[in-house]
mmCIF file of C-alpha atoms in Angstrom:
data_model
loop_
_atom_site.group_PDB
_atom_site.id
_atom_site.type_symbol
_atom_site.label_atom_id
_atom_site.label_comp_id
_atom_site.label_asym_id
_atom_site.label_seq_id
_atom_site.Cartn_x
_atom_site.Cartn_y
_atom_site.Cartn_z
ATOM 1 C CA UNK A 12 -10.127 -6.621 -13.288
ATOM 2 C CA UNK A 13 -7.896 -7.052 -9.993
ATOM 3 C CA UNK A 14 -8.108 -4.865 -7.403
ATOM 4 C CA UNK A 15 -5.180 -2.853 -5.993
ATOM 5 C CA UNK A 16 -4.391 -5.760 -3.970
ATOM 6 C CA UNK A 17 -4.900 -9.310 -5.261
ATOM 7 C CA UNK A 18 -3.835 -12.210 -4.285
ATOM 8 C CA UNK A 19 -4.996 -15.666 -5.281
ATOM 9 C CA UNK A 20 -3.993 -19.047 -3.947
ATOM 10 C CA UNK A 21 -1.118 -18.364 -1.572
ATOM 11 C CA UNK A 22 0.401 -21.094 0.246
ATOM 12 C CA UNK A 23 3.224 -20.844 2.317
ATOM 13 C CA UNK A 24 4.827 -23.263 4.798
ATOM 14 C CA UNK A 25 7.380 -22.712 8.029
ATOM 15 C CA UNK A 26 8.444 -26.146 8.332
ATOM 16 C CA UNK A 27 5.337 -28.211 9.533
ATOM 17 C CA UNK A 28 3.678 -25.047 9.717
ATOM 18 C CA UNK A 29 1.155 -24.729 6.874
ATOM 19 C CA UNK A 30 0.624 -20.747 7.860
ATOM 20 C CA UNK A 31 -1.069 -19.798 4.604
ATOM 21 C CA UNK A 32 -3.591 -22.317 2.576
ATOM 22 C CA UNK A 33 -4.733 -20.855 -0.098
ATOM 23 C CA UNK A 34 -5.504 -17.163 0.593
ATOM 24 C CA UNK A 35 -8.249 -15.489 -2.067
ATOM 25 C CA UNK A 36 -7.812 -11.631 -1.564
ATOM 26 C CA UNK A 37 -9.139 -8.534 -3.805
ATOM 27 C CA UNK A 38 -9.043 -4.802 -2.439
ATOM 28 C CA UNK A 39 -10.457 -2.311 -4.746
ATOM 29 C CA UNK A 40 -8.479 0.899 -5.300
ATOM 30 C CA UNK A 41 -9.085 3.278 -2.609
ATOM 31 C CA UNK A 42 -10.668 1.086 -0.213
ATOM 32 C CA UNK A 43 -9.928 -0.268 3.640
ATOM 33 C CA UNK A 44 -9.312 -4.253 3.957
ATOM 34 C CA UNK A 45 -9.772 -4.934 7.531
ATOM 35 C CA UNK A 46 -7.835 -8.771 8.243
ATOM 36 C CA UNK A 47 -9.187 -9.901 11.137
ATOM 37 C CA UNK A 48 -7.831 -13.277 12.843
ATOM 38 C CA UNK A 49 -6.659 -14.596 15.629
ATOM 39 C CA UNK A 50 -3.305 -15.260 16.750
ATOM 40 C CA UNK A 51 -1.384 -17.637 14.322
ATOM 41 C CA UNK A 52 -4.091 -17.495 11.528
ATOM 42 C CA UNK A 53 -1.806 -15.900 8.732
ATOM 43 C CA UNK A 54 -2.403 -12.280 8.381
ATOM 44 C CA UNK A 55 1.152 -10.992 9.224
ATOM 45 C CA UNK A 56 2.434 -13.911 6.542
ATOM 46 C CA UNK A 57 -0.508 -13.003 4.017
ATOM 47 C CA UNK A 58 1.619 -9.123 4.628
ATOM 48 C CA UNK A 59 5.036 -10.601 4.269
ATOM 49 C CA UNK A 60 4.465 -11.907 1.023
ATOM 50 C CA UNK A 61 2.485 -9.023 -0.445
ATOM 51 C CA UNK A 62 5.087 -6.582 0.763
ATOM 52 C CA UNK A 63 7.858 -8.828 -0.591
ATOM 53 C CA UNK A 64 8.972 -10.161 2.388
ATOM 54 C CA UNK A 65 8.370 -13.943 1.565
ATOM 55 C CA UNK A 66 7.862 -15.939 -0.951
ATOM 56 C CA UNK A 67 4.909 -18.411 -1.313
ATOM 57 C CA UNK A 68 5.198 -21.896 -2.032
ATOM 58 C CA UNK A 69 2.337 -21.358 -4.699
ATOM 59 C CA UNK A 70 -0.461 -18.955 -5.419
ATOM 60 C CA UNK A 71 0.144 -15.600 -7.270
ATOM 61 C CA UNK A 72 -0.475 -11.818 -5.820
ATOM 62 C CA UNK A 73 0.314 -8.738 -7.278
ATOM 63 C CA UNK A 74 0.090 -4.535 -5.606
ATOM 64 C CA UNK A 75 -0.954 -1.390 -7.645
ATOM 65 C CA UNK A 76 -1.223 -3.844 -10.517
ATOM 66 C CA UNK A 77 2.631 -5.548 -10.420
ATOM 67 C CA UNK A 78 3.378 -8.895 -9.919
ATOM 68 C CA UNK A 79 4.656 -9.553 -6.918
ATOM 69 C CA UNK A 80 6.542 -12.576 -7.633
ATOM 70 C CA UNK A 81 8.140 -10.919 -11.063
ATOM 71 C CA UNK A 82 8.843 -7.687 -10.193
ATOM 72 C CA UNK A 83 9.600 -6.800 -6.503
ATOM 73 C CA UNK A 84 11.500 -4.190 -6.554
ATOM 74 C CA UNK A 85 8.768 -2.533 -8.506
ATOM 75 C CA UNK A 86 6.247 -3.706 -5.683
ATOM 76 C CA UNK A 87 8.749 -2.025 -3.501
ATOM 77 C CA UNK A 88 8.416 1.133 -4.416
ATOM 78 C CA UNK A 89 4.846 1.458 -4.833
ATOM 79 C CA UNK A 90 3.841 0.533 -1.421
ATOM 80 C CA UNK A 91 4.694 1.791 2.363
ATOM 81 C CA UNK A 92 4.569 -0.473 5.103
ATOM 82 C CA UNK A 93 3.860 0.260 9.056
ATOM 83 C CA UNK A 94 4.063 -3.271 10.875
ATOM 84 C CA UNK A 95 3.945 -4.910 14.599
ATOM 85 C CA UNK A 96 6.483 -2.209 16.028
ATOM 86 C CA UNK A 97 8.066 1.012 14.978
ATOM 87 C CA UNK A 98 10.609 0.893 12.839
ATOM 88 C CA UNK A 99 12.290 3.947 13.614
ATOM 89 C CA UNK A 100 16.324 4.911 14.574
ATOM 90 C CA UNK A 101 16.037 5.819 17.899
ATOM 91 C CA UNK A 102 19.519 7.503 17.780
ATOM 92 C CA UNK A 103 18.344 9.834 15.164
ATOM 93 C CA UNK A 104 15.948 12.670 15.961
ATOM 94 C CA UNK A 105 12.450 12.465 14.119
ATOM 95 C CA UNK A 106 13.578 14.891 11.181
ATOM 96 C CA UNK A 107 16.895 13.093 10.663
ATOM 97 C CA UNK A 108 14.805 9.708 10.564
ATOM 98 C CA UNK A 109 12.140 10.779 7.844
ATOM 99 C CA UNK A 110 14.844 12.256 5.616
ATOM 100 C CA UNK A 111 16.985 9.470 6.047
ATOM 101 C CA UNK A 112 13.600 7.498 4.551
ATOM 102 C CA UNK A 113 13.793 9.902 1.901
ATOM 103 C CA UNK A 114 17.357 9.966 0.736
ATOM 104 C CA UNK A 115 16.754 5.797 0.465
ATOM 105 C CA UNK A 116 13.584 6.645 -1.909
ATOM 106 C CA UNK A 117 16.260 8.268 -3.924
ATOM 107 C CA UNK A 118 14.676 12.047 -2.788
ATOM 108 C CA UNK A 119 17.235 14.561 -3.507
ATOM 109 C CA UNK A 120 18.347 16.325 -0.240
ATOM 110 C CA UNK A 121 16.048 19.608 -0.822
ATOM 111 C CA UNK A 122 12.867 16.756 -1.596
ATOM 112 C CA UNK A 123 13.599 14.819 1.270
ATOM 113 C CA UNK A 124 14.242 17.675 4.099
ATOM 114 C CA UNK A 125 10.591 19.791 2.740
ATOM 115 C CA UNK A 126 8.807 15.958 2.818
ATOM 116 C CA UNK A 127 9.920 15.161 6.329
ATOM 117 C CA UNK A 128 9.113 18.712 7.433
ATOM 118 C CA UNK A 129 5.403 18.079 5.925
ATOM 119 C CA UNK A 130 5.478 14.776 7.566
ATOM 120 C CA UNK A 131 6.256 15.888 11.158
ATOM 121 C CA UNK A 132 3.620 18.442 10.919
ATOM 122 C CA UNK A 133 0.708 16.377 9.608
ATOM 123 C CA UNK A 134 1.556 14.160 12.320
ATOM 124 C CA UNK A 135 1.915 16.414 14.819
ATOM 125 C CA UNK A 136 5.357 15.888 15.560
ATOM 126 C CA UNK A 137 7.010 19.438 14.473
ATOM 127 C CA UNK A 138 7.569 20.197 18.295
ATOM 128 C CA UNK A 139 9.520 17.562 18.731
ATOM 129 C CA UNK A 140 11.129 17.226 15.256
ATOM 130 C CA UNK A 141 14.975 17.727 16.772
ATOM 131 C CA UNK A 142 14.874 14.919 19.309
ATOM 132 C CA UNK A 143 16.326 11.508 19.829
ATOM 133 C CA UNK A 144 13.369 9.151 18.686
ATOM 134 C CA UNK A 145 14.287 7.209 21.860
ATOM 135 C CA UNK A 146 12.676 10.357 23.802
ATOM 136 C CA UNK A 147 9.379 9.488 22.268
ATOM 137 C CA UNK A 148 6.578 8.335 23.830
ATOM 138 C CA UNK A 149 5.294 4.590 22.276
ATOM 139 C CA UNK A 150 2.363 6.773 20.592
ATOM 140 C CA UNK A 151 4.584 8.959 19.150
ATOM 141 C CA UNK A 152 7.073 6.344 17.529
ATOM 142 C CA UNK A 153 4.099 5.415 16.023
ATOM 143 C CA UNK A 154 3.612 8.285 14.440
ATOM 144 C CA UNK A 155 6.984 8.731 13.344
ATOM 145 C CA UNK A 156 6.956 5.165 12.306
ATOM 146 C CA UNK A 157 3.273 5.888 9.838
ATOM 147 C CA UNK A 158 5.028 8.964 8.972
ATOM 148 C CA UNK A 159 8.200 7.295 7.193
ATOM 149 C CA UNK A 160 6.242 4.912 5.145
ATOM 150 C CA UNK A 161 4.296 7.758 3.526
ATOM 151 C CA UNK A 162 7.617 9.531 2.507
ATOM 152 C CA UNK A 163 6.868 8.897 -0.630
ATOM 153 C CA UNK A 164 3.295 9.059 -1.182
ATOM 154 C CA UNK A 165 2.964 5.059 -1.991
ATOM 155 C CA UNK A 166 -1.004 4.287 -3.662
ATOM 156 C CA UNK A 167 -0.939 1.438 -1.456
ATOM 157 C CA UNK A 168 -0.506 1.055 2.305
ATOM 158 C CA UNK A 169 -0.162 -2.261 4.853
ATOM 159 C CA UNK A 170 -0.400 -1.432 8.205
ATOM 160 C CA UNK A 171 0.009 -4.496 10.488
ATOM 161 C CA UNK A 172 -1.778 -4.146 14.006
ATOM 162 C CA UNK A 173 -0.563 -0.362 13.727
ATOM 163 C CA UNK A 174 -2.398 1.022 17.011
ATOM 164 C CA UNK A 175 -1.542 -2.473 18.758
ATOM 165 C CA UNK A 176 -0.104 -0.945 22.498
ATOM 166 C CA UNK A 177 -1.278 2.780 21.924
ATOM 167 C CA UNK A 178 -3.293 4.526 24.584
ATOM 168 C CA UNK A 179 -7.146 5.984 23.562
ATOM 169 C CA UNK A 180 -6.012 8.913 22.366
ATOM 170 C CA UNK A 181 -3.047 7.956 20.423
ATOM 171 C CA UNK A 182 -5.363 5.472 18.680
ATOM 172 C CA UNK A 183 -8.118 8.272 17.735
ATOM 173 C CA UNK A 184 -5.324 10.561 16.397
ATOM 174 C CA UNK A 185 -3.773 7.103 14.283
ATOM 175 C CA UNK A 186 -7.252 6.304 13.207
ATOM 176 C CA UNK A 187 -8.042 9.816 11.501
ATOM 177 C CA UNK A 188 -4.902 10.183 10.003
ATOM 178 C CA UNK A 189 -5.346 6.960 8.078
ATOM 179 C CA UNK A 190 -9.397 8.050 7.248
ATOM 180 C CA UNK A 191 -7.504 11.176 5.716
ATOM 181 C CA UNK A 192 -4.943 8.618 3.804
ATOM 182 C CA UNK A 193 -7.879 6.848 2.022
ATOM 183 C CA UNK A 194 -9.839 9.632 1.591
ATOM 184 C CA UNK A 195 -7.203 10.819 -1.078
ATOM 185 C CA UNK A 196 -7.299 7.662 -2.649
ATOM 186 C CA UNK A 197 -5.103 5.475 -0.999
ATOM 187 C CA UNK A 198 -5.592 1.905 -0.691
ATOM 188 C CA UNK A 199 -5.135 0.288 2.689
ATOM 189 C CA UNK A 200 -4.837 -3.044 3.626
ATOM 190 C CA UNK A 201 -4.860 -3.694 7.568
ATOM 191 C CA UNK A 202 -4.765 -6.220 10.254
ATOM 192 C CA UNK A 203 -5.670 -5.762 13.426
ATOM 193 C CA UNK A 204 -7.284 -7.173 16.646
ATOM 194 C CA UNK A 205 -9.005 -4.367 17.929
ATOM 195 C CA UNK A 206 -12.250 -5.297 16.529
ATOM 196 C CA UNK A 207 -13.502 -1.235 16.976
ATOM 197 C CA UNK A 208 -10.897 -0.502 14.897
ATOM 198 C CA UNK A 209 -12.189 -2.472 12.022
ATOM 199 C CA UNK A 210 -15.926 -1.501 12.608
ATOM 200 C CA UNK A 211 -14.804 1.814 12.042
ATOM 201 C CA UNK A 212 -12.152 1.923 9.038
ATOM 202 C CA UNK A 213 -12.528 -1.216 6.965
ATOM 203 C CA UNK A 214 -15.195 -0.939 3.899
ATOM 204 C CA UNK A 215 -14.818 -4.629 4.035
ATOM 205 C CA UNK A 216 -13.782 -7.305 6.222
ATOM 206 C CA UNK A 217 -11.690 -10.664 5.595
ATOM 207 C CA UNK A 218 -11.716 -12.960 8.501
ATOM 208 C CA UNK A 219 -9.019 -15.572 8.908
ATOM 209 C CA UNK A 220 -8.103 -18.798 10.346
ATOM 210 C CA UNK A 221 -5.876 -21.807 9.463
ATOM 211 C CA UNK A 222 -4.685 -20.053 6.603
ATOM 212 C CA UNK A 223 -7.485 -19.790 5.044
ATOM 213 C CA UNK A 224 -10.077 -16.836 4.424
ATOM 214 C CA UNK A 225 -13.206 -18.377 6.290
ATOM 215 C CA UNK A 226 -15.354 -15.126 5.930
ATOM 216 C CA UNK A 227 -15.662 -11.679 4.022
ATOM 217 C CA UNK A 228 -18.139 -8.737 4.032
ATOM 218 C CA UNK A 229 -18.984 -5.708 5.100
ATOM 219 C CA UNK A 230 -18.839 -5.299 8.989
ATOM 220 C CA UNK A 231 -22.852 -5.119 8.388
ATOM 221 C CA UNK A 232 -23.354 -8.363 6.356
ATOM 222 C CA UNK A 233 -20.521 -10.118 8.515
ATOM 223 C CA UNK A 234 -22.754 -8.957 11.658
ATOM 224 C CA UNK A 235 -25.883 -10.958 10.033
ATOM 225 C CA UNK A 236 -24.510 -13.807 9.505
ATOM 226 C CA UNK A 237 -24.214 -14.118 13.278
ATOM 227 C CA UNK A 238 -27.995 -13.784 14.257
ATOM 228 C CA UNK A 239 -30.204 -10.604 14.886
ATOM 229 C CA UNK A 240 -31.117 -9.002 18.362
ATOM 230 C CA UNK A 241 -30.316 -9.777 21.659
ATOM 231 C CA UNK A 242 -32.083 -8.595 24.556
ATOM 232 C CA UNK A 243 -29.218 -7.935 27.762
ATOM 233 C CA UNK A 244 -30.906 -7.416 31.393
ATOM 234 C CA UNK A 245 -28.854 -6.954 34.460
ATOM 235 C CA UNK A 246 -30.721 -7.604 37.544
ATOM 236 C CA UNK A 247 -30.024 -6.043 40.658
ATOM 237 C CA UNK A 248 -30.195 -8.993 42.905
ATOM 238 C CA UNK A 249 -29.168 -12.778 42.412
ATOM 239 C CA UNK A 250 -32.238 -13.914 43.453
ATOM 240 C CA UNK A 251 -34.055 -12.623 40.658
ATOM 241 C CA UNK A 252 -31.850 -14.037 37.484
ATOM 242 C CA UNK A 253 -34.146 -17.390 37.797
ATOM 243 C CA UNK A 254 -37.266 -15.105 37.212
ATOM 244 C CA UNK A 255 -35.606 -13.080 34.554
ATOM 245 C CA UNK A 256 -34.569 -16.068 32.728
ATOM 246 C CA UNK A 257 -38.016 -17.515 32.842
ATOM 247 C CA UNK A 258 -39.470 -14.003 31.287
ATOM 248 C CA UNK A 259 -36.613 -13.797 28.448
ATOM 249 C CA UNK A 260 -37.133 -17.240 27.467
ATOM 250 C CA UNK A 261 -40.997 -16.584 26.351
ATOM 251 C CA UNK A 262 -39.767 -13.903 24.529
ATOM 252 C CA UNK A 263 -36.343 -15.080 22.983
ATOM 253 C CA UNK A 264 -36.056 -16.699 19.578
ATOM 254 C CA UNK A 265 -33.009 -18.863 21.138
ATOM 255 C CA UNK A 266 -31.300 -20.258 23.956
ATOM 256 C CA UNK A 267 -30.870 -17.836 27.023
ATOM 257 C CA UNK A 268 -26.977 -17.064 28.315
ATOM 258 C CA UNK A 269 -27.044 -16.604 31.980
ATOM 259 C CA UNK A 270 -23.660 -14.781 33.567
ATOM 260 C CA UNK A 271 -24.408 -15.464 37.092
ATOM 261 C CA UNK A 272 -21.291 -13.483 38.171
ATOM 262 C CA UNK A 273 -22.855 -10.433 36.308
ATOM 263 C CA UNK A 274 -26.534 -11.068 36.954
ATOM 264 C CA UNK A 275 -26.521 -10.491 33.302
ATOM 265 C CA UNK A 276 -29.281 -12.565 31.480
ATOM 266 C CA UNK A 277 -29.332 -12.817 27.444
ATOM 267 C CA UNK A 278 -31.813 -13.799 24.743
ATOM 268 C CA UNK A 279 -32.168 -13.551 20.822
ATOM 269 C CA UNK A 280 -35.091 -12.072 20.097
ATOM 270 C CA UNK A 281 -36.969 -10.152 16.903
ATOM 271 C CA UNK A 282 -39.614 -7.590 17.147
ATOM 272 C CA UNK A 283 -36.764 -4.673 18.001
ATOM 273 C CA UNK A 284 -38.102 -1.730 20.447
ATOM 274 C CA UNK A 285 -41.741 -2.827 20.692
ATOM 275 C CA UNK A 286 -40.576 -5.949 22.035
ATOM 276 C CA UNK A 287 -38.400 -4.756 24.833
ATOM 277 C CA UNK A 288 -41.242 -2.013 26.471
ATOM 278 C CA UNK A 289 -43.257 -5.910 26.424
ATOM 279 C CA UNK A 290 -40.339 -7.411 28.468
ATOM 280 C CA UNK A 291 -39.819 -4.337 30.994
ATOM 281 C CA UNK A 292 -43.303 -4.609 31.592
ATOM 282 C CA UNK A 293 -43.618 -8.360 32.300
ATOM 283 C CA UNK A 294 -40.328 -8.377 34.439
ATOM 284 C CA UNK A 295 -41.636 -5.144 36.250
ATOM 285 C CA UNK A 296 -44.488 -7.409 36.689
ATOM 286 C CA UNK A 297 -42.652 -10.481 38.429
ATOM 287 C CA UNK A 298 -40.888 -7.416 40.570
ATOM 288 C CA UNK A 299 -37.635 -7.791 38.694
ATOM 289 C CA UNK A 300 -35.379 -4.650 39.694
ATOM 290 C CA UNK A 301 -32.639 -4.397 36.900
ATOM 291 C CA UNK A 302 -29.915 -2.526 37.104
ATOM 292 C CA UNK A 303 -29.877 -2.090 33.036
ATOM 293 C CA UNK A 304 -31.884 -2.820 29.915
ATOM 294 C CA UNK A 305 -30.738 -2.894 26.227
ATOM 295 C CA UNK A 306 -31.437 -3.888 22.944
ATOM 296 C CA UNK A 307 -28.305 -4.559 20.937
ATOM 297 C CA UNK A 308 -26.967 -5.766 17.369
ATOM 298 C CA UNK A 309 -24.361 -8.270 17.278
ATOM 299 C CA UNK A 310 -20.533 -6.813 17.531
ATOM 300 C CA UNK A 311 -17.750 -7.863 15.029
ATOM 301 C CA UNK A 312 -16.827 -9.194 18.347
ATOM 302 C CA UNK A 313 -19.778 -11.870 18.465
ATOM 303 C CA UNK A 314 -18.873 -12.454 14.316
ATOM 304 C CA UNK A 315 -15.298 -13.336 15.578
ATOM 305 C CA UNK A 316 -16.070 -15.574 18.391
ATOM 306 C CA UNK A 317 -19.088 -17.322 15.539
ATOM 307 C CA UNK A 318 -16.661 -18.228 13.072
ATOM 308 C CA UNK A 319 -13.130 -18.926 15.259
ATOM 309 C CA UNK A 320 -14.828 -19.920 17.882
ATOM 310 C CA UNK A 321 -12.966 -17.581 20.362
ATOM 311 C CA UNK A 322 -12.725 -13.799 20.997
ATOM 312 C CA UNK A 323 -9.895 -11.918 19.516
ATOM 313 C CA UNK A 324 -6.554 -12.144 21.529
ATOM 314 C CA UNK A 325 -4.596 -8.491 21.304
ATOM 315 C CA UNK A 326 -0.828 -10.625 21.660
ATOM 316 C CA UNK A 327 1.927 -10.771 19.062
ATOM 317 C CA UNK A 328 0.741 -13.229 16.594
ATOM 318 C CA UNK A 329 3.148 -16.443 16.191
ATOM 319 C CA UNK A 330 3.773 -17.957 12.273
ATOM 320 C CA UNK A 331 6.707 -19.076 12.318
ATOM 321 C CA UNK A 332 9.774 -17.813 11.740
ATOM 322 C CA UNK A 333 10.744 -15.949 8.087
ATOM 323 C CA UNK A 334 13.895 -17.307 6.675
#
């Protein structure tokens, strides 16, 4: 049975851009979809057309069990959307904008003005409820901006690159309201480039490129596909990252990445903590000072850069333009 999100086949072309080739995707209710790409692969186009937004050339996709294609306006109001930047009034103060939201969702005056009031608190807006939205801070829009597409309690989200921009903080605060989202059983697709951000909310991962879905897993299984440990040793001095080297290789189950401008020397290696008191000890041995010592799992970071063959860019992603 389809998921909450499915999609199957999707092509879609910007004049002799092919910017979707066939996208496979299936999100089980009440789940995180982390889309991971980088810039140009498709994942704001794979949105577009699940929101509504475009139409594909072929393929089929439908949301909370509706056919996208046959019945948008259904689609419509069963989902909320938060994409690239906030969508907010900036004339209208931050009540005014979420029961504007509401009146459109056909909310009755009372309905909308006791939702937005909800809204603003859960988001932690209330003291600023009767301002201009152009007063905000870019964290707060944000917030505002989450906070309108939940007017309506939707059982499916899309958030595109929603903390893209936002300070440490802000980010934390965006990333636990969205934990508490899909904790009450909302289903969540997202796209971002802040490969933390996926670690932590996705239950499972869809990398893109070309179109296409190259890769999908958990952040776990994604992050064994690229190899197992790596041994990382700073040195203190240049002179030693020849010795070091030497040491790591006759430990390492792979070829050894040397950052001279770092002094940072790493190896692949298997045999986890026992093996790394064996490599302090030989280096202490060769009277290696090191300035730090780790044994570390691949990152979703090292997944991306296996499989595009790049890290992650955090720019506004280029597809084309939507008719």
């Amino acid at each position: 049975m389809p998921g909450a999100i499915y999609a199957e086949g999707l092509v879609k072309v910007f004049g002799e851009v092919r910017a979707l080739d066939g996208v496979d995707l299936d999100v089980p209710e009440g789940t995180v979809l982390g889309l991971l790409g980088p810039n140009g692969a498709g994942k704001t186009t794979t949105v577009r057309v699940l929101t509504t937004l475009v139409r594909p050339e072929r393929g089929s996709a439908s949301v909370a069990g509706i056919d996208v294609l046959e019945h948008p306006d259904a689609v419509r109001h069963s989902i909320g959307v938060s994409g690239q930047f906030a969508a907010v009034d900036e004339y209208l103060t931050g009540r005014e904008n979420l029961r504007m939201v509401g009146r459109l969702y056909q909310l009755d005056g009372r309905q909308a003005k006791k939702r937005a009031g909800e809204l603003l608190d859960r988001f932690h807006l209330a003291d600023a409820a009767d301002r201009p939205a152009k007063t905000y801070s870019g964290g707060m829009r944000r917030r505002l901006d989450l906070a309108a597409a939940l007017v309506v309690s939707p059982p499916v989200m899309f958030m595109d690159e929603p903390t893209t921009g936002l300070d440490p903080r802000n980010r934390q605060q965006l990333w636990e309201v969205i934990e508490e989202l899909v904790a009450g059983g909302t289903t969540l697709l997202l796209t971002t480039q802040y490969l933390e951000e996926a670690d932590r909310l996705a239950h499972d991962i869809a990398v893109v490129d070309h179109g296409r879905v190259i890769a999908r897993g958990t952040s776990d299984q994604l992050k064994a596909r690229t190899g197992g440990e790596r041994v990382e040793v700073v040195v203190h001095r240049r002179e030693h990252i020849a010795t070091a080297g030497e040491v790591l290789r006759r430990f390492g189950d792979g070829a050894t990445a040397v950052e001279e401008h770092t002094r940072r020397i790493t190896v692949p290696v298997s045999g986890g903590a026992r093996l790394l008191a064996e490599i302090i000890r030989e280096l202490d041995a060769h009277g290696v000072e090191m300035d730090d010592i780790a044994l570390r799992r691949p990152t979703l970071d090292d997944v991306f850069i296996a499989l595009t063959g790049h890290a992650a860019e955090a720019e506004e992603e280029r597809e084309g333009t939507v008719p």
